[in-house]
CSV table of C-alpha atoms in Angstrom, one decimal:
chain,number,residue,atom,x,y,z
A,1,UNK,CA,107.9,61.4,106.8
A,2,UNK,CA,109.3,62.2,103.4
A,3,UNK,CA,105.8,62.4,101.9
A,4,UNK,CA,104.6,64.7,104.7
A,5,UNK,CA,107.6,67.0,104.0
A,6,UNK,CA,106.7,67.1,100.3
A,7,UNK,CA,103.1,67.9,101.1
A,8,UNK,CA,104.1,70.7,103.4
A,9,UNK,CA,106.4,72.2,100.7
A,10,UNK,CA,103.6,71.7,98.2
A,11,UNK,CA,101.2,73.7,100.4
A,12,UNK,CA,103.8,76.5,100.8
A,13,UNK,CA,104.3,76.6,97.0
A,14,UNK,CA,100.6,76.5,96.2
A,15,UNK,CA,99.5,79.3,98.6
A,16,UNK,CA,102.5,81.6,98.2
A,17,UNK,CA,102.0,81.3,94.5
A,18,UNK,CA,98.3,81.9,94.5
A,19,UNK,CA,98.4,84.9,96.9
A,20,UNK,CA,101.0,86.8,94.9
A,21,UNK,CA,100.2,85.6,91.3
A,22,UNK,CA,97.7,88.3,90.3
A,23,UNK,CA,100.1,91.0,91.5
A,24,UNK,CA,103.1,89.3,90.0
A,25,UNK,CA,101.3,89.1,86.7
A,26,UNK,CA,100.6,92.9,86.9
A,27,UNK,CA,104.3,93.6,87.7
A,28,UNK,CA,105.5,91.4,84.9
A,29,UNK,CA,103.2,93.0,82.3
A,30,UNK,CA,103.9,96.6,83.4
A,31,UNK,CA,107.6,95.8,83.8
A,32,UNK,CA,107.9,94.7,80.1
A,33,UNK,CA,107.5,98.2,78.6
A,34,UNK,CA,109.5,99.8,81.4
A,35,UNK,CA,112.5,97.7,80.2
A,36,UNK,CA,112.4,99.6,76.9
A,37,UNK,CA,111.1,103.0,78.3
A,38,UNK,CA,113.7,105.1,76.4
A,39,UNK,CA,112.7,103.4,73.0
A,40,UNK,CA,109.0,103.6,73.7
A,41,UNK,CA,109.2,107.3,74.7
A,42,UNK,CA,111.0,107.9,71.4
A,43,UNK,CA,108.3,106.0,69.4
A,44,UNK,CA,105.5,107.9,71.2
A,45,UNK,CA,107.1,111.2,70.5
A,46,UNK,CA,107.8,111.9,74.1
A,47,UNK,CA,111.5,112.6,73.6
A,48,UNK,CA,112.3,116.4,73.6
A,49,UNK,CA,113.8,117.6,70.3
A,50,UNK,CA,116.6,120.0,70.6
A,51,UNK,CA,117.6,122.7,68.1
A,52,UNK,CA,120.4,121.9,65.7
A,53,UNK,CA,123.4,124.0,66.9
A,54,UNK,CA,127.2,123.9,66.2
A,55,UNK,CA,129.0,121.1,68.1
A,56,UNK,CA,131.1,123.6,70.0
A,57,UNK,CA,128.2,125.7,71.3
A,58,UNK,CA,129.0,126.3,75.0
A,59,UNK,CA,126.5,125.4,77.8
A,60,UNK,CA,125.0,128.0,80.1
A,61,UNK,CA,126.1,128.2,83.7
A,62,UNK,CA,124.1,126.3,86.3
A,63,UNK,CA,122.7,129.5,87.7
A,64,UNK,CA,121.5,130.6,84.3
A,65,UNK,CA,119.7,127.3,83.9
A,66,UNK,CA,118.2,127.7,87.4
A,67,UNK,CA,116.8,131.1,86.3
A,68,UNK,CA,115.5,129.7,83.1
A,69,UNK,CA,113.7,126.9,85.0
A,70,UNK,CA,112.2,129.4,87.4
A,71,UNK,CA,111.0,131.5,84.5
A,72,UNK,CA,109.3,128.5,83.0
A,73,UNK,CA,107.5,127.6,86.2
A,74,UNK,CA,107.0,130.9,88.1
A,75,UNK,CA,105.9,130.5,91.7
A,76,UNK,CA,107.6,127.1,92.1
A,77,UNK,CA,110.9,126.2,93.6
A,78,UNK,CA,113.8,124.1,92.3
A,79,UNK,CA,114.1,120.6,93.7
A,80,UNK,CA,116.6,118.7,91.5
A,81,UNK,CA,118.8,119.0,88.4
A,82,UNK,CA,119.8,115.8,86.7
A,83,UNK,CA,121.9,114.6,83.7
A,84,UNK,CA,121.4,111.7,81.4
A,85,UNK,CA,124.4,110.3,79.5
A,86,UNK,CA,122.2,109.5,76.5
A,87,UNK,CA,121.2,113.2,76.0
A,88,UNK,CA,124.3,115.3,76.6
A,89,UNK,CA,122.7,118.6,75.9
A,90,UNK,CA,119.8,118.1,78.3
A,91,UNK,CA,119.4,119.0,81.9
A,92,UNK,CA,116.4,117.4,83.6
A,93,UNK,CA,114.7,119.9,86.0
A,94,UNK,CA,112.2,119.0,88.8
A,95,UNK,CA,110.2,121.7,90.4
A,96,UNK,CA,107.2,121.9,92.8
A,97,UNK,CA,105.3,124.3,95.0
A,98,UNK,CA,107.6,123.6,97.9
A,99,UNK,CA,111.0,121.9,98.3
A,100,UNK,CA,109.5,119.2,100.4
A,101,UNK,CA,106.8,118.2,97.9
A,102,UNK,CA,106.8,114.4,97.3
A,103,UNK,CA,108.0,113.2,93.9
A,104,UNK,CA,104.7,112.2,92.4
A,105,UNK,CA,103.4,115.8,92.9
A,106,UNK,CA,106.4,117.4,91.3
A,107,UNK,CA,106.7,118.6,87.7
A,108,UNK,CA,109.6,117.3,85.5
A,109,UNK,CA,110.8,119.0,82.3
A,110,UNK,CA,114.0,119.3,80.3
A,111,UNK,CA,116.2,122.3,79.7
A,112,UNK,CA,118.5,122.7,76.7
A,113,UNK,CA,121.8,123.3,78.4
A,114,UNK,CA,123.0,125.6,75.6
A,115,UNK,CA,120.0,127.9,75.4
A,116,UNK,CA,118.0,127.4,78.5
A,117,UNK,CA,114.9,126.6,76.4
A,118,UNK,CA,112.4,124.5,78.5
A,119,UNK,CA,110.9,121.5,76.8
A,120,UNK,CA,108.1,119.5,78.3
A,121,UNK,CA,108.7,115.8,79.1
A,122,UNK,CA,105.2,114.3,78.9
A,123,UNK,CA,106.1,110.8,79.9
A,124,UNK,CA,107.5,112.1,83.3
A,125,UNK,CA,104.3,113.8,84.3
A,126,UNK,CA,101.6,111.4,82.9
A,127,UNK,CA,100.7,109.3,79.9
A,128,UNK,CA,101.2,105.6,79.2
A,129,UNK,CA,104.7,105.1,80.6
A,130,UNK,CA,104.0,107.0,83.8
A,131,UNK,CA,100.9,104.8,84.3
A,132,UNK,CA,103.0,101.7,83.8
A,133,UNK,CA,105.6,103.0,86.3
A,134,UNK,CA,103.1,103.9,89.0
A,135,UNK,CA,101.4,100.6,88.7
A,136,UNK,CA,104.7,98.8,88.9
A,137,UNK,CA,106.1,100.7,91.9
A,138,UNK,CA,103.1,101.5,94.2
A,139,UNK,CA,99.8,100.9,92.4
A,140,UNK,CA,99.0,104.5,93.0
A,141,UNK,CA,98.9,103.8,96.7
A,142,UNK,CA,102.0,105.6,97.8
A,143,UNK,CA,104.4,104.1,100.4
A,144,UNK,CA,101.8,101.5,101.6
A,145,UNK,CA,101.5,100.3,98.0
A,146,UNK,CA,105.3,99.9,97.7
A,147,UNK,CA,105.4,97.9,100.9
A,148,UNK,CA,102.5,95.7,99.8
A,149,UNK,CA,104.2,94.9,96.5
A,150,UNK,CA,107.4,94.2,98.6
A,151,UNK,CA,105.5,91.7,100.6
A,152,UNK,CA,104.2,90.1,97.3
A,153,UNK,CA,107.9,89.9,96.2
A,154,UNK,CA,108.8,88.0,99.4
A,155,UNK,CA,106.0,85.6,98.7
A,156,UNK,CA,107.3,85.2,95.1
A,157,UNK,CA,110.8,84.3,96.5
A,158,UNK,CA,109.2,81.8,98.8
A,159,UNK,CA,107.3,80.3,95.9
A,160,UNK,CA,110.5,80.0,93.9
A,161,UNK,CA,112.4,78.3,96.7
A,162,UNK,CA,109.5,75.9,97.5
A,163,UNK,CA,109.2,75.1,93.8
A,164,UNK,CA,112.9,74.1,93.6
A,165,UNK,CA,112.4,71.8,96.6
A,166,UNK,CA,109.5,70.1,94.9
A,167,UNK,CA,111.2,69.9,91.5
A,168,UNK,CA,114.1,67.9,92.8
A,169,UNK,CA,112.2,64.6,93.4
A,170,UNK,CA,110.2,65.2,90.3
A,171,UNK,CA,113.3,65.3,88.2
A,172,UNK,CA,114.4,61.9,89.4
A,173,UNK,CA,111.6,60.4,87.4
A,174,UNK,CA,112.1,62.3,84.2
A,175,UNK,CA,115.0,63.5,82.1
A,176,UNK,CA,115.7,67.2,82.2
A,177,UNK,CA,113.5,69.2,79.8
A,178,UNK,CA,111.1,66.4,79.2
A,179,UNK,CA,107.6,67.3,78.2
A,180,UNK,CA,105.3,64.3,78.0
A,181,UNK,CA,103.5,65.0,74.8
A,182,UNK,CA,101.4,61.8,74.9
A,183,UNK,CA,99.9,62.7,78.3
A,184,UNK,CA,96.9,64.9,79.1
A,185,UNK,CA,96.9,68.6,78.7
A,186,UNK,CA,97.4,69.1,82.4
A,187,UNK,CA,100.5,66.9,82.5
A,188,UNK,CA,102.0,68.7,79.5
A,189,UNK,CA,101.4,72.1,81.1
A,190,UNK,CA,102.9,70.8,84.4
A,191,UNK,CA,106.1,69.7,82.5
A,192,UNK,CA,106.3,73.1,80.7
A,193,UNK,CA,105.6,74.9,84.0
A,194,UNK,CA,108.4,73.1,85.7
A,195,UNK,CA,110.8,73.4,82.8
A,196,UNK,CA,110.3,77.1,82.3
A,197,UNK,CA,110.4,77.7,86.0
A,198,UNK,CA,113.8,76.1,86.3
A,199,UNK,CA,115.2,77.9,83.2
A,200,UNK,CA,114.1,81.3,84.6
A,201,UNK,CA,115.0,80.4,88.2
A,202,UNK,CA,118.1,82.6,88.7
A,203,UNK,CA,116.6,85.5,86.9
A,204,UNK,CA,113.3,85.3,88.8
A,205,UNK,CA,115.3,85.2,92.1
A,206,UNK,CA,117.3,88.3,91.1
A,207,UNK,CA,114.3,90.2,90.0
A,208,UNK,CA,112.3,89.2,93.0
A,209,UNK,CA,115.0,90.1,95.5
A,210,UNK,CA,115.8,93.4,93.8
A,211,UNK,CA,112.1,94.2,93.6
A,212,UNK,CA,111.8,93.8,97.4
A,213,UNK,CA,114.7,96.1,97.9
A,214,UNK,CA,113.2,98.7,95.5
A,215,UNK,CA,109.8,98.4,97.3
A,216,UNK,CA,111.6,99.4,100.5
A,217,UNK,CA,113.3,102.5,98.9
A,218,UNK,CA,111.4,105.0,101.1
A,219,UNK,CA,112.4,103.1,104.3
A,220,UNK,CA,116.0,102.9,103.1
A,221,UNK,CA,116.2,106.6,102.2
A,222,UNK,CA,114.6,107.5,105.5
A,223,UNK,CA,117.2,105.4,107.4
A,224,UNK,CA,120.0,107.1,105.4
A,225,UNK,CA,118.6,110.6,106.2
A,226,UNK,CA,118.4,109.7,109.9
A,227,UNK,CA,121.8,108.1,110.0
A,228,UNK,CA,124.5,109.3,107.7
A,229,UNK,CA,123.0,112.6,106.5
A,230,UNK,CA,121.8,113.6,110.0
A,231,UNK,CA,125.3,113.2,111.3
A,232,UNK,CA,126.8,115.4,108.6
A,233,UNK,CA,124.3,118.3,109.0
A,234,UNK,CA,124.2,118.1,112.8
A,235,UNK,CA,126.3,121.4,113.1
A,236,UNK,CA,123.4,123.2,111.3
A,237,UNK,CA,120.7,121.9,113.5
A,238,UNK,CA,120.2,125.2,115.4
A,239,UNK,CA,121.2,127.4,112.5
A,240,UNK,CA,118.8,130.2,111.6
A,241,UNK,CA,116.8,129.7,108.4
A,242,UNK,CA,118.6,130.3,105.1
A,243,UNK,CA,117.3,133.6,103.8
A,244,UNK,CA,119.3,133.6,100.6
A,245,UNK,CA,121.6,131.2,98.9
A,246,UNK,CA,124.7,131.5,96.8
A,247,UNK,CA,124.3,131.1,93.0
A,248,UNK,CA,124.7,127.5,91.8
A,249,UNK,CA,127.2,128.5,89.0
A,250,UNK,CA,130.3,126.7,90.5
A,251,UNK,CA,128.6,123.7,92.1
A,252,UNK,CA,129.9,121.1,89.7
A,253,UNK,CA,133.5,122.4,89.8
A,254,UNK,CA,133.4,122.4,93.6
A,255,UNK,CA,132.0,118.9,93.8
A,256,UNK,CA,134.4,117.5,91.2
A,257,UNK,CA,137.4,119.0,93.1
A,258,UNK,CA,136.1,117.3,96.3
A,259,UNK,CA,135.9,113.8,94.7
A,260,UNK,CA,138.3,113.7,91.8
A,261,UNK,CA,137.5,111.2,89.0
A,262,UNK,CA,133.8,111.4,89.5
A,263,UNK,CA,131.1,113.3,87.7
A,264,UNK,CA,127.7,114.7,88.7
A,265,UNK,CA,124.6,112.6,88.4
A,266,UNK,CA,122.1,115.0,90.0
A,267,UNK,CA,121.9,118.0,92.4
A,268,UNK,CA,119.4,118.2,95.3
A,269,UNK,CA,118.6,121.8,96.1
A,270,UNK,CA,118.2,123.0,99.7
A,271,UNK,CA,115.1,121.7,101.5
A,272,UNK,CA,114.6,118.5,99.6
A,273,UNK,CA,114.7,115.1,101.1
A,274,UNK,CA,118.2,114.4,99.6
A,275,UNK,CA,119.8,117.5,101.1
A,276,UNK,CA,119.1,119.8,104.1
A,277,UNK,CA,117.7,123.3,104.6
A,278,UNK,CA,121.2,124.7,104.4
A,279,UNK,CA,122.9,122.6,101.7
A,280,UNK,CA,123.2,121.8,98.0
A,281,UNK,CA,123.8,118.1,97.7
A,282,UNK,CA,125.7,117.1,94.5
A,283,UNK,CA,125.5,113.4,94.0
A,284,UNK,CA,128.6,112.2,92.2
A,285,UNK,CA,129.0,108.9,90.3
A,286,UNK,CA,131.9,106.9,89.0
A,287,UNK,CA,133.0,106.3,85.4
A,288,UNK,CA,132.5,102.5,85.0
A,289,UNK,CA,129.2,100.6,84.5
A,290,UNK,CA,129.3,99.5,88.1
A,291,UNK,CA,130.4,102.6,89.8
A,292,UNK,CA,128.1,104.8,87.7
A,293,UNK,CA,125.2,103.5,89.8
A,294,UNK,CA,126.9,104.2,93.2
A,295,UNK,CA,126.4,107.8,94.2
A,296,UNK,CA,128.5,109.8,96.6
A,297,UNK,CA,126.8,112.9,98.0
A,298,UNK,CA,128.9,116.1,98.4
A,299,UNK,CA,127.3,118.6,100.8
A,300,UNK,CA,128.0,122.2,99.9
A,301,UNK,CA,126.9,125.0,102.2
A,302,UNK,CA,124.3,127.0,100.3
A,303,UNK,CA,125.3,130.3,101.9
A,304,UNK,CA,129.0,130.4,100.9
A,305,UNK,CA,129.6,127.3,98.8
A,306,UNK,CA,132.2,125.6,100.9
A,307,UNK,CA,132.2,121.8,101.1
A,308,UNK,CA,131.0,120.7,104.6
A,309,UNK,CA,131.0,116.9,104.1
A,310,UNK,CA,131.3,114.0,101.8
A,311,UNK,CA,128.5,111.8,103.1
A,312,UNK,CA,129.2,108.2,103.9
A,313,UNK,CA,127.2,105.7,101.8
A,314,UNK,CA,126.1,102.8,104.0
A,315,UNK,CA,125.7,99.2,102.7
A,316,UNK,CA,121.9,99.4,102.5
A,317,UNK,CA,122.2,102.4,100.2
A,318,UNK,CA,124.6,100.5,98.0
A,319,UNK,CA,122.2,97.6,97.9
A,320,UNK,CA,119.4,99.9,96.8
A,321,UNK,CA,121.4,101.7,94.2
A,322,UNK,CA,122.7,98.5,92.7
A,323,UNK,CA,119.3,96.8,92.8
A,324,UNK,CA,117.4,99.5,90.8
A,325,UNK,CA,119.2,99.1,87.5
A,326,UNK,CA,119.6,95.4,87.9
A,327,UNK,CA,115.9,95.0,88.3
A,328,UNK,CA,115.3,96.4,84.8
A,329,UNK,CA,118.4,95.1,83.1
A,330,UNK,CA,120.2,98.4,82.8
A,331,UNK,CA,123.7,97.1,83.1
A,332,UNK,CA,124.4,95.5,79.7
A,333,UNK,CA,122.8,97.7,77.1
A,334,UNK,CA,120.2,96.5,74.6
A,335,UNK,CA,121.2,92.8,74.5
A,336,UNK,CA,120.6,92.6,78.3
A,337,UNK,CA,117.3,94.4,78.0
A,338,UNK,CA,116.2,91.9,75.3
A,339,UNK,CA,117.2,89.0,77.5
A,340,UNK,CA,115.3,90.6,80.4
A,341,UNK,CA,112.2,90.9,78.2
A,342,UNK,CA,112.3,87.3,77.0
A,343,UNK,CA,112.7,86.1,80.6
A,344,UNK,CA,109.8,88.4,81.7
A,345,UNK,CA,107.5,86.8,79.0
A,346,UNK,CA,108.6,83.3,80.2
A,347,UNK,CA,107.8,84.3,83.7
A,348,UNK,CA,104.3,85.4,82.6
A,349,UNK,CA,103.8,81.9,81.1
A,350,UNK,CA,105.0,80.3,84.4
A,351,UNK,CA,102.6,82.4,86.4
A,352,UNK,CA,99.6,81.8,84.1
A,353,UNK,CA,100.3,78.1,83.8
A,354,UNK,CA,100.5,77.9,87.6
A,355,UNK,CA,97.0,79.3,87.9
A,356,UNK,CA,95.7,76.9,85.2
A,357,UNK,CA,97.2,73.9,87.0
A,358,UNK,CA,95.8,74.9,90.3
A,359,UNK,CA,92.3,75.4,88.8
A,360,UNK,CA,92.4,72.1,86.9
A,361,UNK,CA,93.4,70.2,90.0
A,362,UNK,CA,90.8,72.0,92.2
A,363,UNK,CA,88.1,71.2,89.6
A,364,UNK,CA,89.2,67.6,89.5
A,365,UNK,CA,89.1,67.3,93.3
A,366,UNK,CA,85.6,68.9,93.4
A,367,UNK,CA,84.3,66.4,90.8
A,368,UNK,CA,85.7,63.5,92.8
A,369,UNK,CA,84.0,64.7,96.0
A,370,UNK,CA,80.7,65.1,94.1
A,371,UNK,CA,81.0,61.6,92.6
A,372,UNK,CA,81.8,60.2,96.0
A,373,UNK,CA,78.9,62.0,97.7
A,374,UNK,CA,76.5,60.8,95.0
A,375,UNK,CA,77.7,57.2,95.4
A,376,UNK,CA,77.2,57.3,99.1
A,377,UNK,CA,73.7,58.8,98.7
A,378,UNK,CA,72.8,56.0,96.2
A,379,UNK,CA,73.7,53.4,98.8
């Protein structure tokens, strides 16, 4: 009975690993540069260079920046404004032909908050890093590609769990971290495969589970829109279309007064999927490393700028917001990124060695069958 159980777990481990390995290798390889995307953008010259100005140079108002963005992309509408702590004088602007345009068809650029000068951000609209990001998130297949990669993530988690089950009886025969150097190449690779797999176990589970959450991002956001956001904008359901909107000048002051102690992360303009046809949505974040990834939306009526709601953040949105930075090691600065990269490389070795071990075993089994068949024929 015990041997049958082990064989079943071995079958689960073999096939879940084989089915997802090619895609996991692609994710591991593309994920490696994404861990250091800020540094790589700088090396490739994709980081906008701002003019040198006195430190006390004041910033333009939000409405002045909106007008500067619209002048830079005439005929398009504003979708989002965002801020990055690493570049304090920059405001990221995202525009498209319509407010509902999906993200991959929008155009991203940077505004100098002091002058309104528009600077192109090549890596956000194409180039090497965008190719890596699209391959890593949806393989250029949109929502279906994201869900497919999420399914591969689930298989990866199943492969990890089944590998742990198989490793337990294996370790009873050997000391931990033993690599039998005097044995065949296949045995040595098996020992290395098991050893590296155990060392990277916790990290692989974390990355696998958070990857599944990230792959379901569109579903999670849709659920949030249909649940929390829909309840907050229900009074506007039968309201006439918004013909004009109030200037965005005071949006940040209004939002900061509504949720003291928090600061703006990004603004969703009316008509986008993170707001409504009648609202600005200012997404506020906390000051600590943890709370800076948990966003609280403040809905502001776009006609007269009064706060209509502070939208509830359900648990599934918290899970998504926490999983995104954890997936790429964005919580602990450069040391954590380096650790993530090392573990990523080790995972590539585990995946590659797993394919090698399966191929060697399959070839050996085929040779035994051929020899047996020839022996029977000779008789």
